[in-house]
CSV table of C-alpha atoms and ligand atoms in Angstrom, one decimal:
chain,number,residue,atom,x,y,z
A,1,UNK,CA,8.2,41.5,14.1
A,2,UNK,CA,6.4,40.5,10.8
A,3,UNK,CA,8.1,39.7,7.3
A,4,UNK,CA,4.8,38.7,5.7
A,5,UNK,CA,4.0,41.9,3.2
A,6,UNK,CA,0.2,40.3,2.6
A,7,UNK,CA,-1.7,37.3,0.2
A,8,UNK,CA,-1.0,37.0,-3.0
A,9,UNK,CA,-3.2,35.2,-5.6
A,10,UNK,CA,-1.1,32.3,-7.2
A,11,UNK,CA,-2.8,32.7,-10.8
A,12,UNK,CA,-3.0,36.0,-11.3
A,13,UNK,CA,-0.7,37.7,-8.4
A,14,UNK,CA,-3.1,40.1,-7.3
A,15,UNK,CA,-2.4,41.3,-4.1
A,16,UNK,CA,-4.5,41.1,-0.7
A,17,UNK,CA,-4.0,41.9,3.1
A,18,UNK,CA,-3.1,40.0,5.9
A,19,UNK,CA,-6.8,38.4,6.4
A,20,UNK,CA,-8.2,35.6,6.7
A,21,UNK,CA,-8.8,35.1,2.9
A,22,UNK,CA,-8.2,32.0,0.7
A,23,UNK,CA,-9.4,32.7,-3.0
A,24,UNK,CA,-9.2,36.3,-5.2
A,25,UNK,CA,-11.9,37.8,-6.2
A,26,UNK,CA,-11.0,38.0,-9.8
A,27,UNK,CA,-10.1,34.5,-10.9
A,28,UNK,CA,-10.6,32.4,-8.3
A,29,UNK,CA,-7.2,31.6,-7.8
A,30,UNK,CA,-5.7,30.2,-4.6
A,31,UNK,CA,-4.1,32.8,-2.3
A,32,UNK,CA,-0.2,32.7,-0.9
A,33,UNK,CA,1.5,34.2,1.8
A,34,UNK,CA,3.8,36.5,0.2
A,35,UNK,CA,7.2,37.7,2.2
A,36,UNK,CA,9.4,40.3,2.5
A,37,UNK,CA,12.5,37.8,1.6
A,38,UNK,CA,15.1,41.2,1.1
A,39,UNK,CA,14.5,41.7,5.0
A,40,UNK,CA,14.6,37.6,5.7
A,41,UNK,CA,17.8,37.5,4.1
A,42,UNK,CA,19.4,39.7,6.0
A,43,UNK,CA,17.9,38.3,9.3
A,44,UNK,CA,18.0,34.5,8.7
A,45,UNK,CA,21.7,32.7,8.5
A,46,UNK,CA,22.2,29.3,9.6
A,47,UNK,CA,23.8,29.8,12.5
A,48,UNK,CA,20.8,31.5,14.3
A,49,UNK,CA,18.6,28.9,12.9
A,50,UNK,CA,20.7,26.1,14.6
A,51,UNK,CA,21.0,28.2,18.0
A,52,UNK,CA,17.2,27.8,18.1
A,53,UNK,CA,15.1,25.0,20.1
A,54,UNK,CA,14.5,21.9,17.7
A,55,UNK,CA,10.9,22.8,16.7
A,56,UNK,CA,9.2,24.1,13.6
A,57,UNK,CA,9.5,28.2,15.0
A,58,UNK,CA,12.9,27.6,14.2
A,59,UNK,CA,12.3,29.1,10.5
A,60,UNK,CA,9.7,31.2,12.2
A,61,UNK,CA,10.5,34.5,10.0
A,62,UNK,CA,9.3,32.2,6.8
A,63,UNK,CA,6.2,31.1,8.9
A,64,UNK,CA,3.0,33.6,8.5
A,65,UNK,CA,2.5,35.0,12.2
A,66,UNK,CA,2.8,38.5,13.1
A,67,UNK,CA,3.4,37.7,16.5
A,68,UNK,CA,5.5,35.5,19.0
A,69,UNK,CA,4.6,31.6,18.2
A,70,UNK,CA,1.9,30.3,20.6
A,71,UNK,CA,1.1,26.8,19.3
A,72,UNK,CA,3.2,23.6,18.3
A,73,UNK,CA,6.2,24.6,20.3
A,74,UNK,CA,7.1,21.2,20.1
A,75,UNK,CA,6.0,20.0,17.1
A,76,UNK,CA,8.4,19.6,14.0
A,77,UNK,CA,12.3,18.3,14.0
A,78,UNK,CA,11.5,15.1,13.7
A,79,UNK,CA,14.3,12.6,12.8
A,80,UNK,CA,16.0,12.5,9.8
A,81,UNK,CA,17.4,8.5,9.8
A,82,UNK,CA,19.6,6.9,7.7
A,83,UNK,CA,17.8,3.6,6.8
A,84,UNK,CA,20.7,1.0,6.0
A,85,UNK,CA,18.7,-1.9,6.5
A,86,UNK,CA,16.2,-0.7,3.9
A,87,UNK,CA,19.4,0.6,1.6
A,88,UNK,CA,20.2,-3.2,1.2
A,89,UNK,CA,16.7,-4.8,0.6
A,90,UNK,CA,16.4,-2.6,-2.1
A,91,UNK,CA,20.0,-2.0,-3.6
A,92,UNK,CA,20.4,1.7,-3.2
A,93,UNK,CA,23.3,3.4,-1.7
A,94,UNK,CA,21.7,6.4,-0.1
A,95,UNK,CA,18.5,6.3,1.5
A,96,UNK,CA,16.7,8.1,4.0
A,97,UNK,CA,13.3,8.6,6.1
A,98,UNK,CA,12.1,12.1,7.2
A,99,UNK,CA,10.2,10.3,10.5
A,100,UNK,CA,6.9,12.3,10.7
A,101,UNK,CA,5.6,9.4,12.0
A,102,UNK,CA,6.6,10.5,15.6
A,103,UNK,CA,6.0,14.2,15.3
A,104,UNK,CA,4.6,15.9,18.4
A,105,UNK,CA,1.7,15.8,19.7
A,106,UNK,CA,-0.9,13.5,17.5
A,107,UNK,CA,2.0,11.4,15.3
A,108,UNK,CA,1.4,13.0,11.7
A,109,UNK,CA,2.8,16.0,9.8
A,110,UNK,CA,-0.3,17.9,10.3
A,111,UNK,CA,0.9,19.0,13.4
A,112,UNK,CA,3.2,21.3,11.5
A,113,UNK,CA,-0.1,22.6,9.7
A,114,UNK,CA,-1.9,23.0,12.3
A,115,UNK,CA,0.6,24.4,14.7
A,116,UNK,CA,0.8,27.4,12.1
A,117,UNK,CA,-2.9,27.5,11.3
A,118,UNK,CA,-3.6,27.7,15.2
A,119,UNK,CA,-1.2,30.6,16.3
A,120,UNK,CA,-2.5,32.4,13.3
A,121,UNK,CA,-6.1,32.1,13.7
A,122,UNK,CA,-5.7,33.5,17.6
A,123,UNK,CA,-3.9,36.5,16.1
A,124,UNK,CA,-7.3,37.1,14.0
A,125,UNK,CA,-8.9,37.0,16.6
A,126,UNK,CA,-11.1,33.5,16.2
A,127,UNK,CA,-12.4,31.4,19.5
A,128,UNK,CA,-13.2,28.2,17.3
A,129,UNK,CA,-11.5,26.3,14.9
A,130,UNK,CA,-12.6,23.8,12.3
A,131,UNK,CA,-11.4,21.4,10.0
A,132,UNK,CA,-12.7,18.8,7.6
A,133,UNK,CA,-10.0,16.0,7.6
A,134,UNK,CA,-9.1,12.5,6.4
A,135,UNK,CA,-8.3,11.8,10.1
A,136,UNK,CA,-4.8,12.8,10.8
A,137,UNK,CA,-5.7,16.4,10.8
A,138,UNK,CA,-9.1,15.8,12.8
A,139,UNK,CA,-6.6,14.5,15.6
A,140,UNK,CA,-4.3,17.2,15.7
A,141,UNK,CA,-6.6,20.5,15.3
A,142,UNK,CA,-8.3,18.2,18.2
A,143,UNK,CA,-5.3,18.2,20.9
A,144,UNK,CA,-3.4,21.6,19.5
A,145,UNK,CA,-7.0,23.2,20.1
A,146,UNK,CA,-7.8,21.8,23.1
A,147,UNK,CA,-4.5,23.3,24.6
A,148,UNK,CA,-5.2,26.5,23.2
A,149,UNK,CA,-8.2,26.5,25.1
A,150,UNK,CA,-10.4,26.6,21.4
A,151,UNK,CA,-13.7,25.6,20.5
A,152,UNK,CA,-13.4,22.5,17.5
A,153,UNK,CA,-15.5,21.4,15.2
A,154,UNK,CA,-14.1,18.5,13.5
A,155,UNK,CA,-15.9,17.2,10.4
A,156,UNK,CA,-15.2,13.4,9.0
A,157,UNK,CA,-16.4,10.8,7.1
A,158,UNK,CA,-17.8,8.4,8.1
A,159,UNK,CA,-15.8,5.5,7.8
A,160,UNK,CA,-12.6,6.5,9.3
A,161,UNK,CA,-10.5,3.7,10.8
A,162,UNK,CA,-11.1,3.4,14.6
A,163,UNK,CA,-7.8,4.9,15.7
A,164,UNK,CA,-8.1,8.3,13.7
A,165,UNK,CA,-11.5,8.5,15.6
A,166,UNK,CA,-10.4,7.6,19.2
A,167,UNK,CA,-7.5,9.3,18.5
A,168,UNK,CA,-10.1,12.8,17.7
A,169,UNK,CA,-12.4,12.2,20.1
A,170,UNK,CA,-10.4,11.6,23.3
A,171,UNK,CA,-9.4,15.8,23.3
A,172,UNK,CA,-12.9,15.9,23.6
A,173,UNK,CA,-13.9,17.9,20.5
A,174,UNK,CA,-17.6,18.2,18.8
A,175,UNK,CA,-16.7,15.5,16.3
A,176,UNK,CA,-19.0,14.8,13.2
A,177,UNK,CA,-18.9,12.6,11.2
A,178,UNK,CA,-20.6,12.9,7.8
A,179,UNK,CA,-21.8,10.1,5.7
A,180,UNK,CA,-20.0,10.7,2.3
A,181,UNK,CA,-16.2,10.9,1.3
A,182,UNK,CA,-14.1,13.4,2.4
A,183,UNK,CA,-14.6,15.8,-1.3
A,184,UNK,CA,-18.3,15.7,0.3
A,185,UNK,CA,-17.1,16.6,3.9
A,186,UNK,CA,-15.2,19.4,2.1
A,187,UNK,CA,-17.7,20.8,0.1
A,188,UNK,CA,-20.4,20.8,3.2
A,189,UNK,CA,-17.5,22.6,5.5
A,190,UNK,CA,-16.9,25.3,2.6
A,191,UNK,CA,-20.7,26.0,2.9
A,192,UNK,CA,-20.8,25.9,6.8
A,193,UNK,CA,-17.3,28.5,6.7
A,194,UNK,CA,-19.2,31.3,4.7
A,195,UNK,CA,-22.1,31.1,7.5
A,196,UNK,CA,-20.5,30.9,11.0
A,197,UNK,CA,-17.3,32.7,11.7
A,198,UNK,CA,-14.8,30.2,12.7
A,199,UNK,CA,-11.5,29.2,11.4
A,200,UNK,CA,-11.5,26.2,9.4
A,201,UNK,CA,-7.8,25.4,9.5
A,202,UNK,CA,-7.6,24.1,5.9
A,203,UNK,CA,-10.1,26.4,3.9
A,204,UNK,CA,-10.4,29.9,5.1
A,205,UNK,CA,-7.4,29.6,6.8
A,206,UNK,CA,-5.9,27.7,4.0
A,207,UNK,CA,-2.8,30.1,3.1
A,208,UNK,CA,-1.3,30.3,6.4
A,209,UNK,CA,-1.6,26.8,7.7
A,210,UNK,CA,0.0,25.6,4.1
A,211,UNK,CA,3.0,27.6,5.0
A,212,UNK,CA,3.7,24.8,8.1
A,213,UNK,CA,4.5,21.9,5.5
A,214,UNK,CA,7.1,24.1,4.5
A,215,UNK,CA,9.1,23.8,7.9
A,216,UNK,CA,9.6,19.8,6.2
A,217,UNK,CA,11.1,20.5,3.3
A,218,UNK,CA,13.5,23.3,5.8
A,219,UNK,CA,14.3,20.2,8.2
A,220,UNK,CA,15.1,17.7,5.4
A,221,UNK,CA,18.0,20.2,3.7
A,222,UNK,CA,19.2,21.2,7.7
A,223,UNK,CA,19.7,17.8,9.2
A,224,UNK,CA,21.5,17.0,5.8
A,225,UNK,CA,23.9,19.5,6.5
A,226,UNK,CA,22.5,22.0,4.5
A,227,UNK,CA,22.0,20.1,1.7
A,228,UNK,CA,19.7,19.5,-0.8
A,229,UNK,CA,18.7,15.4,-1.7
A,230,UNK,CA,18.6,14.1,-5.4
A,231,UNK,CA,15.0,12.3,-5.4
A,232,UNK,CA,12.6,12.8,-2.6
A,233,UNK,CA,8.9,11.1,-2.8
A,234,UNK,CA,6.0,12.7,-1.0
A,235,UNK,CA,2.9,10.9,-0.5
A,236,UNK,CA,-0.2,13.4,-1.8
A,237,UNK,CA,-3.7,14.2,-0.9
A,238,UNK,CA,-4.8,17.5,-1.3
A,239,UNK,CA,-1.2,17.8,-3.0
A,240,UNK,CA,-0.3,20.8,-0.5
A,241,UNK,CA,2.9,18.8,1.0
A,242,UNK,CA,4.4,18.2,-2.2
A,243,UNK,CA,4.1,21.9,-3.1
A,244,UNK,CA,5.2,23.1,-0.2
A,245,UNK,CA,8.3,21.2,0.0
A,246,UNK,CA,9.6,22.5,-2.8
A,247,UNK,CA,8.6,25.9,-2.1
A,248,UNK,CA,10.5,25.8,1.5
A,249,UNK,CA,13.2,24.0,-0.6
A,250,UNK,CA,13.2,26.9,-3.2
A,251,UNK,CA,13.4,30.0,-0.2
A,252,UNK,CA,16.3,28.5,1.3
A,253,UNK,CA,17.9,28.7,-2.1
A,254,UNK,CA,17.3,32.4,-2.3
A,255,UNK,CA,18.2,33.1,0.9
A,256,UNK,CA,21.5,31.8,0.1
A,257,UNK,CA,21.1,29.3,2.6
A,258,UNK,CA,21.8,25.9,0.5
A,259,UNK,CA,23.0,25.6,-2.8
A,260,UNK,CA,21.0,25.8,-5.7
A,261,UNK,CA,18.3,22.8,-5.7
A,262,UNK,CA,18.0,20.2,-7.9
A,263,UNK,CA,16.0,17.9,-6.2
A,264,UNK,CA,13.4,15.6,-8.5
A,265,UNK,CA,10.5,15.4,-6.7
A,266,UNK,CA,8.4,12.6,-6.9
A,267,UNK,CA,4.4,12.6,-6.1
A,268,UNK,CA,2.4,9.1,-4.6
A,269,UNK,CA,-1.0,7.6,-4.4
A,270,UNK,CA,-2.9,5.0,-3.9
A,271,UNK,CA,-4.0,3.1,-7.5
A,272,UNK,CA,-7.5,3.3,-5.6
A,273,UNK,CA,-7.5,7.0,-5.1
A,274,UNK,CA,-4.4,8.6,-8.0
A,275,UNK,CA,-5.7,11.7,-9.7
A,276,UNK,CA,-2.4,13.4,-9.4
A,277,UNK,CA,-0.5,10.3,-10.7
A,278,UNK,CA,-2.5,10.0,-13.4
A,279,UNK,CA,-2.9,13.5,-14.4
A,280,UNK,CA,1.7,13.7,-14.4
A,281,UNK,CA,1.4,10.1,-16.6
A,282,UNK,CA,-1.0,11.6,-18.8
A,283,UNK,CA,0.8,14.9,-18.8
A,284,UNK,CA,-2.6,16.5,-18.4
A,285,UNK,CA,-3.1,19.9,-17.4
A,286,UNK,CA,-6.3,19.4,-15.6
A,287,UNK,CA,-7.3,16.7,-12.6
A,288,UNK,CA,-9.7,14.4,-13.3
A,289,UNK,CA,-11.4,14.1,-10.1
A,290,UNK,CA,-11.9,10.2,-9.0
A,291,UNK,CA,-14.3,8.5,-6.1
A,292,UNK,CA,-11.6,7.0,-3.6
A,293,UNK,CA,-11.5,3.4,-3.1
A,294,UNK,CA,-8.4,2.6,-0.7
A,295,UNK,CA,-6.8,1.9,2.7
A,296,UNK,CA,-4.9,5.1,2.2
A,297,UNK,CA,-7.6,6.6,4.2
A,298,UNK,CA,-5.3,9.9,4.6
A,299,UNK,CA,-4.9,10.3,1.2
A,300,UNK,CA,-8.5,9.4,0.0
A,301,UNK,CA,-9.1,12.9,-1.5
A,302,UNK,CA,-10.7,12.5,-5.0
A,303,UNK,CA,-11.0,16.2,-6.2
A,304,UNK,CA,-7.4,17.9,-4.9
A,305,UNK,CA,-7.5,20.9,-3.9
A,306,UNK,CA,-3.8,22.2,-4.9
A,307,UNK,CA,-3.5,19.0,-7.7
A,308,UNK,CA,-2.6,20.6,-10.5
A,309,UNK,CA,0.6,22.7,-8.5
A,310,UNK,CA,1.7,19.5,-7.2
A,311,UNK,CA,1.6,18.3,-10.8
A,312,UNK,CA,3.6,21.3,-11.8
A,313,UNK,CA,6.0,20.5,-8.4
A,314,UNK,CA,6.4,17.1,-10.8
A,315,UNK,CA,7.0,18.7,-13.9
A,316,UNK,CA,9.6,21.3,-12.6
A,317,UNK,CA,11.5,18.6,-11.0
A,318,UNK,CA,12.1,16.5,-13.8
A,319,UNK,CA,10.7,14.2,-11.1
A,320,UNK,CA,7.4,12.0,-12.0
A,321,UNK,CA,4.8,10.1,-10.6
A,322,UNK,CA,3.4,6.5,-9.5
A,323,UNK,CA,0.3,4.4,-7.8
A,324,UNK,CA,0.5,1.2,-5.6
A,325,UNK,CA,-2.1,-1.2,-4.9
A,326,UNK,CA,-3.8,-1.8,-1.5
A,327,UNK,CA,-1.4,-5.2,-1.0
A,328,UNK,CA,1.6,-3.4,-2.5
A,329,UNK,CA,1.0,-0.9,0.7
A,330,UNK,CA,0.8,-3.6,3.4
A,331,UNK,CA,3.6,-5.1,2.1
A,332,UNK,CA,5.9,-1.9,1.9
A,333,UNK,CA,4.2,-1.0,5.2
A,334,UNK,CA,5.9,-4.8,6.7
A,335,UNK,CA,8.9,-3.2,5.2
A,336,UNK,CA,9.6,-0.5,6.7
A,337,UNK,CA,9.1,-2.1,10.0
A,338,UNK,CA,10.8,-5.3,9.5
A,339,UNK,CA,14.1,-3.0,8.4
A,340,UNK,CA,14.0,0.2,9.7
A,341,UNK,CA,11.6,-0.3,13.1
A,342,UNK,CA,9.6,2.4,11.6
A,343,UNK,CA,5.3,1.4,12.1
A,344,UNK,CA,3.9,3.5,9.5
A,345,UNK,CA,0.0,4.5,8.8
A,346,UNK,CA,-0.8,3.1,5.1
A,347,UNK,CA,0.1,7.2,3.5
A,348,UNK,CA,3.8,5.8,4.7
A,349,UNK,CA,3.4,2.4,2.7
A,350,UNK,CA,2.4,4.1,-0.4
A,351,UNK,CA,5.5,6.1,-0.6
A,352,UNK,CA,7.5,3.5,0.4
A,353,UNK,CA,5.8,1.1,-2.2
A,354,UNK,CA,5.8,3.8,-4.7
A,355,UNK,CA,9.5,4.9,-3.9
A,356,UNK,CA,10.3,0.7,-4.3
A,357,UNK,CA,8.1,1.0,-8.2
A,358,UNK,CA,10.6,3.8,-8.6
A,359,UNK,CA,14.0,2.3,-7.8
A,360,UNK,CA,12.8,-1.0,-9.5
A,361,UNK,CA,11.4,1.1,-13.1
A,362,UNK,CA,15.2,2.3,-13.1
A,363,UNK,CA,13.4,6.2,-12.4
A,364,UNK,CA,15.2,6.4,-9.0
A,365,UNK,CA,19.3,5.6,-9.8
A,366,UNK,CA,20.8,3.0,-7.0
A,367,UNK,CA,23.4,5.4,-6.3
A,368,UNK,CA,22.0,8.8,-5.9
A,369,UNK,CA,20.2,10.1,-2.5
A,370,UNK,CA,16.9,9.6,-1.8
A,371,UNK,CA,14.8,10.8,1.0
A,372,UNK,CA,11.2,8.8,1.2
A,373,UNK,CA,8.4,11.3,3.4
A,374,UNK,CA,6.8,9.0,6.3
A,375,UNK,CA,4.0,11.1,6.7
A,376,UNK,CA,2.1,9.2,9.6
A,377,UNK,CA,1.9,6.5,12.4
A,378,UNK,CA,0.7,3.1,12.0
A,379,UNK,CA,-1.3,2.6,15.1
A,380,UNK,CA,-3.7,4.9,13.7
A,381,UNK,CA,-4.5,2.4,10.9
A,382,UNK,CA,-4.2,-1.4,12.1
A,383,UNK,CA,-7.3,-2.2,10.3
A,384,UNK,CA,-5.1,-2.1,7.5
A,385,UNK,CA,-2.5,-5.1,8.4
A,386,UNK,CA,-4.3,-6.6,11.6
A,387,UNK,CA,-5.0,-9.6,9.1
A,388,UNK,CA,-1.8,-9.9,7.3
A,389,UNK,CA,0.7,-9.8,10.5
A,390,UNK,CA,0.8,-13.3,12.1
A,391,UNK,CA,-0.4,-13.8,15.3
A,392,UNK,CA,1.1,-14.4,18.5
A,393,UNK,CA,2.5,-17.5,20.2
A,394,UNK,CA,-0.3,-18.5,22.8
A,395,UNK,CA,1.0,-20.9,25.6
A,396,UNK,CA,0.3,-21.9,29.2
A,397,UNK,CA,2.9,-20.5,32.2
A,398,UNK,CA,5.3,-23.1,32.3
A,399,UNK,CA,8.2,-24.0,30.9
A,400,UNK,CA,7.4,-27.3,29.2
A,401,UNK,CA,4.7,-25.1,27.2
A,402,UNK,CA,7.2,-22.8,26.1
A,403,UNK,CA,9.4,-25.8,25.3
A,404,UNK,CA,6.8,-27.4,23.4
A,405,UNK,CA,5.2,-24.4,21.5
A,406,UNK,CA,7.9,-22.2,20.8
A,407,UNK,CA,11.8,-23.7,21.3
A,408,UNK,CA,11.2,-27.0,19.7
A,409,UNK,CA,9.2,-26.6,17.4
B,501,LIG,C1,-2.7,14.9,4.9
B,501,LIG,C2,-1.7,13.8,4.8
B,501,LIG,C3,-0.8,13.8,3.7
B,501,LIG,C4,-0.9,14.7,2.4
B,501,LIG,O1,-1.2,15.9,2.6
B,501,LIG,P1,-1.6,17.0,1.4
B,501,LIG,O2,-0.9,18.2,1.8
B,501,LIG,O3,-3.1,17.1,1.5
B,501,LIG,O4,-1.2,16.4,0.1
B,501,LIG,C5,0.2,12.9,3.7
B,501,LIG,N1,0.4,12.0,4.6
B,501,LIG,C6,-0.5,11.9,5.7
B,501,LIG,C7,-0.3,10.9,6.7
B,501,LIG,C8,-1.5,12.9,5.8
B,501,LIG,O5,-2.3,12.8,6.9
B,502,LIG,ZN1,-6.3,35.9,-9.1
């Protein structure tokens, strides 16, 4: 049973049907998934969400499918942790990671995205899916379509890190890989999607497999008990997450589940690749598009496609916005691991650099709750630290060697 009424167009809330749309007609608007939330709220209480198995279906009347879930049905509830460790390096009393970094099956929160975007695109009735990606996504339209028994195209650029690619092409997928940055890759895929009839996952599919980052935001307030944190940082590329968190955030609200929200929420980039950031610091209304120049592979998108609502996710917040350099990554990257035995991709280190900025800027107060977005895992991108992590201890098999190499030395 369905509670999604149709698409709605986010500028000027013209309505559409339940297609596979992305953009009105009228003002060229993006499109929303637009529910029945009367009927929701009397379906939906805590208690049946918690009976449910620990997956992302478990807030399946606020996810877009008509039908019974067919994809992801282990992806999502991912850890919540308490990082003391971390509290203590950086003088905070309440601090916690939402672990995406070990989300089912390909280690990112696309997953969640693409879990969503799958199940729907079957119910339209498509046999191949697409995406253009900045490498976590490529991975998991890759393995999530290749159990679905799809046909994927998976379009790239170029100069991925090696472990985004193996990590694409081992589900054995037609992977291409374009020479040009990903707003390139993007713009060639929006041509190739009006010509062949396949669903690319994040642009004529766009609305429904958005709704996925939602099921984030849901977990962080359930596995608080039903609460709602004071600051949370999201890392940003397209600036969808960001957006969507506080959307998910906002429904539980209104369905009475939590208490009213009053979360800041903070966005973060790479300095090498910030139009959000600078277009909150500027307290611009438009996004300057840039030409990335990062490790932050994942979130090297120059021209975002939802930037100016995760600006306005900034504004509404009261929360705000900041940029770390490549070596402030790495280091919050070392972090991470060296206190919380979390290995994070470099999306992780900015918003753990950034979150650090934050705290240290006096934005962030020591001694309210914070929960920092680990986004993706950091054996996808050891290109990134492979230089700046020691090495180890070579000796011979004996214990003299050991004796003279590592014990006394
Ligand atoms: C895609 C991605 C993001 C950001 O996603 P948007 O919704 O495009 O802003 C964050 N972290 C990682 C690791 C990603 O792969
Ligand atoms: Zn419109």
């Amino acid at each position: 049973m369905s509670y999604v009424k149709g698409l709605k167009c986010r500028e000027c809330a013209r309505e559409y049907p339940k297609e596979p749309l992305y953009v009105c007609e009228y003002c060229f608007g993006p499109l929303e998934v637009n529910y029945d939330y009367e009927r929701i709220k009397k379906k939906l209480t805590r208690q049946l969400i918690e009976s449910r198995p620990k997956n992302l279906w478990r807030y399946r009347e606020l996810l877009p499918i008509d039908g019974e879930a067919t994809d992801g049905l282990n992806s999502g509830f991912t850890p919540l942790v308490r990082a003391k460790n971390l509290e203590k390096v950086l003088g905070v009393k309440k601090l916690y990671i939402k672990d995406d970094s070990v989300n089912h099956p390909t280690l990112s929160f696309k997953d969640r995205v693409v879990a969503v975007a799958l199940s729907k695109a079957k119910e339209f009735g498509f046999h191949t899916v697409a995406c253009a990606s900045t490498g976590n996504l490529a991975n998991s339209v890759a393995a999530q379509a290749a159990v679905a028994n799809l046909k994927r195209y998976i379009f790239i650029p170029a100069d991925l890190e090696m472990g985004k690619v193996v990590g694409t092409l081992i589900y054995h997928p037609v992977l291409i890989a374009v020479d040009g940055n990903y707003d390139q890759v993007n713009r060639l895929c929006s041509e190739i999607a009006t010509r062949y009839k396949w669903a690319f996952v994040n642009i004529n599919i766009r609305p429904y497999y958005a709704e996925g980052s939602k099921t984030y935001g849901y977990e962080i307030a359930e596995q608080l008990g039903w609460q709602t944190p004071k600051h949370i940082i999201v890392p940003c590329a397209g600036g969808s997450l960001i957006t969507k968190i506080l959307k998910g955030l906002k429904e539980f609200q209104k369905l009475g589940l939590i208490d009213r929200v009053n979360s800041k929420i903070y966005a973060a980039q790479a300095t090498g690749c910030a139009p959000i950031v600078t277009a909150v610091k500027e307290n611009s209304e438009i996004i300057k598009p840039v030409k990335p120049n990062t490790i932050a592979k994942s979130l090297a998108i120059g021209n975002p496609a939802d930037g100016i609502y995760a600006v306005d996710t900034v504004k509404k917040t009261a929360g705000w916005a900041e940029d770390v350099s490549d070596e402030e990554i790495v280091e919050a990257i070392k972090l991470l691991a060296e206190t919380e035995g979390i290995f994070t991709e470099t999306a992780g280190g900015v918003t753990l650099g950034v979150t650090k900025k934050l705290i240290e800027q006096g934005r962030i107060p020591k001694d309210e709750s914070i929960v920092v977005c680990i986004t993706g895992n950091g054996l996808k991108t050891q290109e990134a630290i492979i230089a700046k992590i020691g090495k180890p201890i070579k000796i011979k098999p004996s214990i003299s060697s050991f004796e003279e190499n590592v014990k006394n030395k």
